[in-house]
Every structure is written in C-alpha cells, then in structure tokens.
Coordinates of N, CA and C in Angstrom, one line a residue:
M1 N -58.2 -57.9 19.0 CA -57.7 -59.0 18.2 C -58.9 -59.5 17.3
V2 N -58.6 -59.6 16.0 CA -59.6 -60.2 15.1 C -59.1 -61.6 14.8
N3 N -60.0 -62.5 14.8 CA -59.7 -63.9 14.6 C -60.3 -64.4 13.3
V4 N -59.4 -64.9 12.4 CA -59.8 -65.3 11.0 C -59.5 -66.8 10.8
L5 N -60.5 -67.5 10.3 CA -60.3 -68.9 10.1 C -60.7 -69.2 8.6
F6 N -59.7 -69.8 7.9 CA -59.9 -70.3 6.5 C -60.3 -71.7 6.5
V7 N -61.3 -72.1 5.7 CA -61.8 -73.5 5.7 C -62.0 -74.0 4.3
C8 N -61.4 -75.2 4.1 CA -61.6 -76.0 2.8 C -62.1 -77.4 3.2
L9 N -61.9 -78.3 2.3 CA -62.4 -79.6 2.5 C -61.5 -80.4 3.5
G10 N -60.2 -80.6 3.1 CA -59.4 -81.4 3.9 C -58.3 -80.7 4.7
N11 N -58.2 -79.4 4.5 CA -57.2 -78.6 5.2 C -55.7 -78.9 4.8
I12 N -55.5 -79.3 3.5 CA -54.2 -79.6 3.1 C -53.8 -78.8 1.8
C13 N -54.8 -78.2 1.2 CA -54.5 -77.5 -0.1 C -54.8 -76.0 0.0
R14 N -56.1 -75.7 -0.1 CA -56.6 -74.3 -0.2 C -56.5 -73.5 1.1
S15 N -57.1 -74.0 2.1 CA -57.1 -73.2 3.4 C -55.7 -73.0 4.0
P16 N -54.8 -74.0 4.0 CA -53.5 -73.7 4.6 C -52.7 -72.7 3.7
M17 N -53.0 -72.8 2.3 CA -52.4 -71.8 1.4 C -52.9 -70.4 1.8
A18 N -54.2 -70.3 2.0 CA -54.8 -69.0 2.3 C -54.3 -68.5 3.7
E19 N -54.2 -69.4 4.6 CA -53.6 -69.1 5.9 C -52.2 -68.5 5.8
A20 N -51.4 -69.2 5.1 CA -50.0 -68.7 4.9 C -49.9 -67.4 4.2
V21 N -50.6 -67.3 3.1 CA -50.6 -66.0 2.3 C -51.1 -64.9 3.1
F22 N -52.3 -65.1 3.8 CA -52.9 -64.0 4.6 C -52.0 -63.7 5.8
R23 N -51.3 -64.7 6.4 CA -50.4 -64.4 7.5 C -49.3 -63.5 7.0
Q24 N -48.8 -63.8 5.9 CA -47.7 -62.9 5.3 C -48.1 -61.5 5.1
K25 N -49.3 -61.4 4.5 CA -49.8 -60.0 4.2 C -50.1 -59.3 5.5
V26 N -50.6 -59.9 6.5 CA -50.9 -59.3 7.8 C -49.6 -58.9 8.4
S27 N -48.6 -59.7 8.4 CA -47.3 -59.4 8.9 C -46.6 -58.2 8.2
E28 N -46.7 -58.2 6.9 CA -46.1 -57.1 6.1 C -46.8 -55.8 6.4
S29 N -48.1 -55.9 6.8 CA -48.8 -54.6 7.0 C -48.7 -54.2 8.5
G30 N -47.9 -54.9 9.3 CA -47.6 -54.6 10.7 C -48.8 -54.9 11.6
L31 N -49.6 -55.8 11.2 CA -50.8 -56.1 12.0 C -50.8 -57.5 12.7
A32 N -49.6 -58.1 12.7 CA -49.5 -59.5 13.2 C -50.0 -59.6 14.7
E33 N -49.9 -58.6 15.4 CA -50.4 -58.6 16.8 C -51.9 -58.3 16.9
D34 N -52.5 -57.9 15.8 CA -53.9 -57.6 15.8 C -54.8 -58.6 15.2
I35 N -54.2 -59.5 14.4 CA -55.0 -60.5 13.6 C -54.5 -61.9 13.8
H36 N -55.3 -62.8 14.4 CA -55.0 -64.2 14.6 C -55.6 -65.0 13.4
I37 N -54.7 -65.9 12.8 CA -55.1 -66.6 11.6 C -54.9 -68.1 11.8
E38 N -55.9 -68.9 11.4 CA -55.8 -70.3 11.4 C -56.5 -70.9 10.2
S39 N -56.4 -72.2 10.0 CA -57.2 -72.9 8.9 C -57.7 -74.2 9.4
A40 N -58.7 -74.7 8.8 CA -59.3 -76.0 9.1 C -60.0 -76.6 7.9
G41 N -60.3 -77.9 8.0 CA -61.1 -78.5 7.0 C -62.4 -79.0 7.5
T42 N -63.4 -79.2 6.6 CA -64.7 -79.7 7.0 C -64.6 -81.3 7.2
G43 N -63.6 -81.9 6.5 CA -63.5 -83.4 6.6 C -62.3 -83.7 7.6
H44 N -62.3 -85.0 8.0 CA -61.4 -85.5 9.0 C -60.2 -86.3 8.4
W45 N -60.1 -86.5 7.1 CA -59.2 -87.4 6.4 C -57.7 -87.1 6.7
H46 N -57.4 -85.8 6.8 CA -56.0 -85.4 6.8 C -55.5 -84.8 8.2
I47 N -56.3 -85.0 9.2 CA -56.0 -84.4 10.5 C -54.6 -84.8 10.9
G48 N -53.8 -83.8 11.3 CA -52.4 -84.0 11.8 C -51.4 -84.0 10.7
N49 N -51.8 -83.9 9.4 CA -50.9 -84.0 8.3 C -50.4 -82.6 7.9
P50 N -49.3 -82.5 7.3 CA -48.8 -81.2 6.8 C -49.6 -80.9 5.5
P51 N -49.5 -79.7 4.9 CA -50.1 -79.4 3.6 C -49.6 -80.3 2.5
H52 N -50.5 -80.4 1.5 CA -50.2 -81.1 0.3 C -48.8 -80.6 -0.3
E53 N -48.1 -81.5 -1.0 CA -46.8 -81.1 -1.6 C -47.0 -80.0 -2.6
G54 N -48.1 -80.0 -3.3 CA -48.3 -78.9 -4.3 C -48.5 -77.5 -3.6
T55 N -49.1 -77.5 -2.4 CA -49.3 -76.3 -1.6 C -47.9 -75.9 -1.1
L56 N -47.2 -76.8 -0.5 CA -45.9 -76.5 0.0 C -44.9 -76.0 -1.1
D57 N -45.0 -76.6 -2.3 CA -44.1 -76.1 -3.4 C -44.4 -74.7 -3.8
I58 N -45.7 -74.4 -4.0 CA -46.0 -73.0 -4.4 C -45.7 -72.0 -3.3
L59 N -45.9 -72.3 -2.1 CA -45.6 -71.4 -1.0 C -44.1 -71.2 -0.9
S60 N -43.3 -72.2 -1.1 CA -41.9 -72.1 -1.1 C -41.4 -71.3 -2.3
E61 N -42.0 -71.5 -3.5 CA -41.6 -70.8 -4.7 C -41.9 -69.3 -4.5
K62 N -43.0 -68.9 -3.8 CA -43.3 -67.5 -3.5 C -42.7 -67.0 -2.3
E63 N -41.8 -67.8 -1.6 CA -41.1 -67.4 -0.4 C -42.1 -67.0 0.7
I64 N -43.1 -67.9 0.9 CA -44.1 -67.7 2.0 C -43.9 -68.8 3.0
N65 N -43.8 -68.4 4.2 CA -43.5 -69.4 5.3 C -44.7 -70.3 5.5
A66 N -44.4 -71.6 5.5 CA -45.5 -72.6 5.8 C -45.3 -73.3 7.1
D67 N -44.4 -72.8 8.0 CA -44.2 -73.4 9.3 C -45.5 -73.4 10.1
G68 N -45.7 -74.6 10.8 CA -46.8 -74.7 11.7 C -48.1 -75.1 11.1
L69 N -48.2 -75.3 9.8 CA -49.4 -75.6 9.1 C -49.7 -77.1 9.2
I70 N -50.6 -77.5 10.1 CA -51.0 -78.9 10.3 C -52.5 -79.0 10.2
A71 N -53.0 -80.0 9.4 CA -54.4 -80.1 9.2 C -55.2 -80.4 10.4
R72 N -56.4 -79.8 10.5 CA -57.3 -80.1 11.6 C -58.7 -79.9 11.0
Q73 N -59.7 -80.4 11.8 CA -61.1 -80.3 11.3 C -61.8 -79.2 12.1
V74 N -62.6 -78.4 11.3 CA -63.4 -77.3 11.9 C -64.3 -77.9 13.0
E75 N -64.5 -77.2 14.1 CA -65.4 -77.6 15.1 C -66.4 -76.5 15.4
K76 N -67.5 -76.9 16.0 CA -68.6 -76.0 16.4 C -68.0 -74.8 17.2
E77 N -67.1 -75.1 18.1 CA -66.5 -74.1 19.0 C -65.8 -73.0 18.2
D78 N -65.3 -73.4 17.0 CA -64.6 -72.4 16.1 C -65.5 -71.2 15.8
L79 N -66.8 -71.5 15.7 CA -67.7 -70.4 15.3 C -68.0 -69.4 16.5
D80 N -67.5 -69.8 17.7 CA -67.5 -68.9 18.8 C -66.2 -68.2 19.0
K81 N -65.1 -68.8 18.6 CA -63.8 -68.3 18.7 C -63.4 -67.3 17.6
F82 N -63.9 -67.5 16.4 CA -63.5 -66.7 15.3 C -64.5 -65.6 14.9
D83 N -64.0 -64.5 14.5 CA -64.8 -63.4 14.1 C -65.3 -63.6 12.6
I84 N -64.3 -64.1 11.8 CA -64.6 -64.3 10.4 C -64.2 -65.7 10.0
V85 N -65.1 -66.5 9.4 CA -64.7 -67.8 8.8 C -64.9 -67.7 7.3
V86 N -63.8 -68.0 6.6 CA -63.7 -67.8 5.2 C -63.6 -69.2 4.5
A87 N -64.7 -69.5 3.8 CA -64.9 -70.8 3.1 C -64.3 -70.6 1.7
M88 N -63.7 -71.8 1.2 CA -63.2 -71.8 -0.1 C -64.2 -72.0 -1.2
D89 N -65.3 -72.7 -0.9 CA -66.3 -72.9 -1.9 C -67.7 -73.1 -1.3
A90 N -68.7 -73.2 -2.1 CA -70.1 -73.3 -1.6 C -70.3 -74.5 -0.7
E91 N -69.7 -75.6 -1.0 CA -69.8 -76.8 -0.2 C -69.3 -76.6 1.2
N92 N -68.1 -76.0 1.3 CA -67.5 -75.7 2.6 C -68.4 -74.7 3.3
L93 N -68.9 -73.7 2.6 CA -69.8 -72.7 3.2 C -71.0 -73.4 3.9
G94 N -71.6 -74.3 3.1 CA -72.8 -75.1 3.6 C -72.4 -75.9 4.8
S95 N -71.3 -76.5 4.8 CA -70.9 -77.3 6.0 C -70.7 -76.5 7.2
I96 N -70.1 -75.3 7.0 CA -69.9 -74.4 8.2 C -71.2 -73.9 8.7
Q97 N -72.2 -73.6 7.8 CA -73.5 -73.1 8.2 C -74.2 -74.1 9.0
T98 N -74.0 -75.4 8.8 CA -74.7 -76.5 9.6 C -74.2 -76.5 11.0
L99 N -73.0 -76.0 11.2 CA -72.4 -76.0 12.6 C -72.9 -74.7 13.4
R100 N -73.4 -73.8 12.7 CA -73.7 -72.5 13.2 C -75.0 -72.5 14.1
K101 N -74.9 -71.9 15.3 CA -76.0 -71.8 16.2 C -76.7 -70.5 15.9
P102 N -78.0 -70.4 16.2 CA -78.8 -69.2 16.0 C -78.1 -68.0 16.8
N103 N -78.1 -66.9 16.2 CA -77.6 -65.7 16.8 C -76.1 -65.6 17.0
Q104 N -75.4 -66.5 16.4 CA -73.9 -66.4 16.5 C -73.5 -65.2 15.7
K105 N -72.5 -64.5 16.2 CA -72.1 -63.2 15.5 C -71.0 -63.4 14.5
V106 N -70.5 -64.6 14.3 CA -69.4 -64.9 13.4 C -69.9 -64.6 12.0
E107 N -69.0 -64.0 11.2 CA -69.3 -63.7 9.8 C -68.7 -64.8 9.0
V108 N -69.5 -65.4 8.2 CA -69.1 -66.6 7.3 C -69.2 -66.1 5.9
V109 N -68.1 -66.2 5.2 CA -68.0 -65.7 3.8 C -67.3 -66.6 2.9
R110 N -67.3 -66.4 1.6 CA -66.4 -67.2 0.7 C -65.3 -66.3 0.3
L111 N -64.1 -66.9 0.2 CA -62.9 -66.1 -0.1 C -63.1 -65.3 -1.4
L112 N -63.6 -65.9 -2.4 CA -63.7 -65.1 -3.7 C -64.8 -64.1 -3.7
D113 N -65.5 -63.9 -2.6 CA -66.4 -62.7 -2.5 C -65.5 -61.5 -2.4
F114 N -64.2 -61.6 -2.2 CA -63.3 -60.5 -2.1 C -62.4 -60.4 -3.3
A115 N -62.7 -61.1 -4.4 CA -62.0 -61.0 -5.6 C -63.0 -60.5 -6.7
E116 N -62.9 -59.2 -7.0 CA -63.8 -58.5 -8.0 C -63.8 -59.2 -9.3
Q117 N -62.6 -59.7 -9.8 CA -62.5 -60.2 -11.1 C -62.8 -61.7 -11.2
A118 N -63.2 -62.3 -10.1 CA -63.5 -63.7 -10.1 C -64.7 -64.1 -11.0
E119 N -64.5 -65.1 -11.8 CA -65.6 -65.6 -12.7 C -66.6 -66.4 -11.9
D120 N -66.1 -67.1 -10.9 CA -66.8 -68.0 -10.0 C -66.5 -67.6 -8.6
N121 N -67.4 -68.0 -7.7 CA -67.2 -67.7 -6.3 C -66.5 -68.8 -5.5
D122 N -66.2 -69.9 -6.2 CA -65.6 -71.0 -5.6 C -64.1 -71.2 -6.0
V123 N -63.2 -71.3 -5.0 CA -61.8 -71.6 -5.3 C -61.8 -73.1 -5.7
P124 N -61.3 -73.5 -6.9 CA -61.3 -74.9 -7.2 C -60.3 -75.7 -6.3
D125 N -60.5 -76.9 -6.1 CA -59.7 -77.7 -5.2 C -58.5 -78.3 -6.0
P126 N -57.3 -77.8 -5.8 CA -56.2 -78.4 -6.6 C -55.8 -79.8 -6.2
Y127 N -56.3 -80.3 -5.2 CA -56.1 -81.7 -4.8 C -56.7 -82.6 -6.0
F128 N -57.7 -82.1 -6.6 CA -58.4 -82.9 -7.7 C -57.9 -82.4 -9.1
T129 N -57.6 -81.1 -9.2 CA -57.3 -80.5 -10.5 C -55.8 -80.3 -10.7
G130 N -55.0 -80.2 -9.7 CA -53.6 -80.0 -9.8 C -53.2 -78.6 -10.2
N131 N -54.1 -77.7 -10.2 CA -53.8 -76.3 -10.7 C -53.5 -75.4 -9.5
F132 N -52.4 -75.7 -8.8 CA -51.9 -75.0 -7.6 C -51.6 -73.6 -8.0
D133 N -51.0 -73.3 -9.2 CA -50.6 -72.0 -9.6 C -51.8 -71.1 -9.7
D134 N -52.9 -71.5 -10.4 CA -54.1 -70.7 -10.5 C -54.8 -70.5 -9.2
V135 N -54.8 -71.5 -8.4 CA -55.4 -71.4 -7.0 C -54.6 -70.4 -6.2
Y136 N -53.3 -70.4 -6.3 CA -52.5 -69.4 -5.5 C -52.9 -68.0 -6.0
D137 N -52.9 -67.8 -7.3 CA -53.3 -66.5 -7.8 C -54.6 -66.0 -7.3
M138 N -55.6 -66.8 -7.3 CA -56.9 -66.5 -6.7 C -56.8 -66.1 -5.3
I139 N -56.2 -66.9 -4.5 CA -56.0 -66.7 -3.1 C -55.3 -65.5 -2.8
E140 N -54.2 -65.2 -3.5 CA -53.3 -64.1 -3.2 C -54.1 -62.8 -3.5
T141 N -54.9 -62.7 -4.6 CA -55.7 -61.5 -4.9 C -56.8 -61.3 -3.9
A142 N -57.5 -62.4 -3.6 CA -58.6 -62.3 -2.6 C -58.1 -61.9 -1.2
C143 N -57.0 -62.4 -0.8 CA -56.5 -62.1 0.5 C -56.1 -60.7 0.7
E144 N -55.6 -60.1 -0.4 CA -55.3 -58.6 -0.3 C -56.6 -57.8 0.0
S145 N -57.7 -58.1 -0.7 CA -58.9 -57.5 -0.5 C -59.5 -57.8 0.8
L146 N -59.4 -59.0 1.3 CA -59.9 -59.5 2.6 C -59.2 -58.7 3.7
L147 N -57.9 -58.5 3.5 CA -57.1 -57.7 4.5 C -57.6 -56.3 4.6
Q148 N -57.9 -55.7 3.5 CA -58.5 -54.3 3.4 C -59.8 -54.3 4.2
E149 N -60.7 -55.3 3.9 CA -62.0 -55.4 4.6 C -61.8 -55.5 6.1
V150 N -60.9 -56.4 6.5 CA -60.6 -56.6 8.0 C -60.2 -55.2 8.6
K151 N -59.3 -54.6 7.9 CA -58.8 -53.3 8.5 C -59.9 -52.2 8.6
E152 N -60.7 -52.2 7.6 CA -61.8 -51.2 7.6 C -62.9 -51.5 8.5
K153 N -63.3 -52.8 8.6 CA -64.4 -53.2 9.4 C -64.1 -53.6 10.8
W154 N -63.0 -54.2 11.1 CA -62.7 -54.8 12.4 C -61.6 -54.1 13.2
L155 N -60.7 -53.3 12.6 CA -59.6 -52.7 13.3 C -59.8 -51.2 13.4

C-alpha cells in the first residue's frame, strides 16, 4: 500500500480538490486497493469543515466524488504514516519540512513538479484568487503525472 497525502494551507480548497481528483484517477486505474489518499492543511482554521463551496462546485461539475472530505491539520505523525506528501506551494512545502525528523523516508514534493507545462511550481490558492477552474486544470494535469510516478516508483 502506498500512502499519499496532499497538503495546502487550510485544507478546504486545493488539497481536498487534489485528494478527490487523485482518488478518482486511482479508482479508474484499478488501484484503489493499492493507494491510500488523504489531505490536510498546515493551518488549523478550518478543522472539521467541508471543502470550500468553490471546490465542491468544480468537483460536482466534473462529476468527481467529494464524499468524506473534511479539513484536518497535518501532524508530525503524518510524515511517518505517508510515503509521499504532496505540497501545493513553497510555503506549504516549508511548513511540512519543519515537521520532518532527520532520516525520515517520506518523499516531500510539490504537486506542480509533476506538471511539465507549469509556468510556476506553486498552485495558486483559489480561496484568495477565486480561480477554481484554473486550479482544477493544474491539479488534474499534475495528478495524472503523479499517478504515473507512483505506479512506476512505488507499485
């Protein structure tokens, strides 16, 4: 079993969107029994809340299941539980790295490291910009490449 954790700031926009998109791609590829997927935020503001309305709207529009998506905060223990932690931007990446213990084997990456066409390595936060459509497109493309990487490297 490969364990993948997506992380953004509040766990209501980008990371739950990535969790839902990646979950669907994993399911469609027949690997739902082989890959466990969750999301979390570096901040505590939205713990226990469902995703942002803009995230839910775009997932519904794209017919992607959003059931079970509830915001939580990333914890030190997550870096022991998960094989791959996928940050949405440099700030999230830095926050995750501060939780990391020496010699932990978890792989910490940015999602757009898997998007060849990306102009920037950071997924912009639609909570502030409102650009849920653009963010969905970035996440969808990168999740496809991330799935290929997981299959080649971990399965």
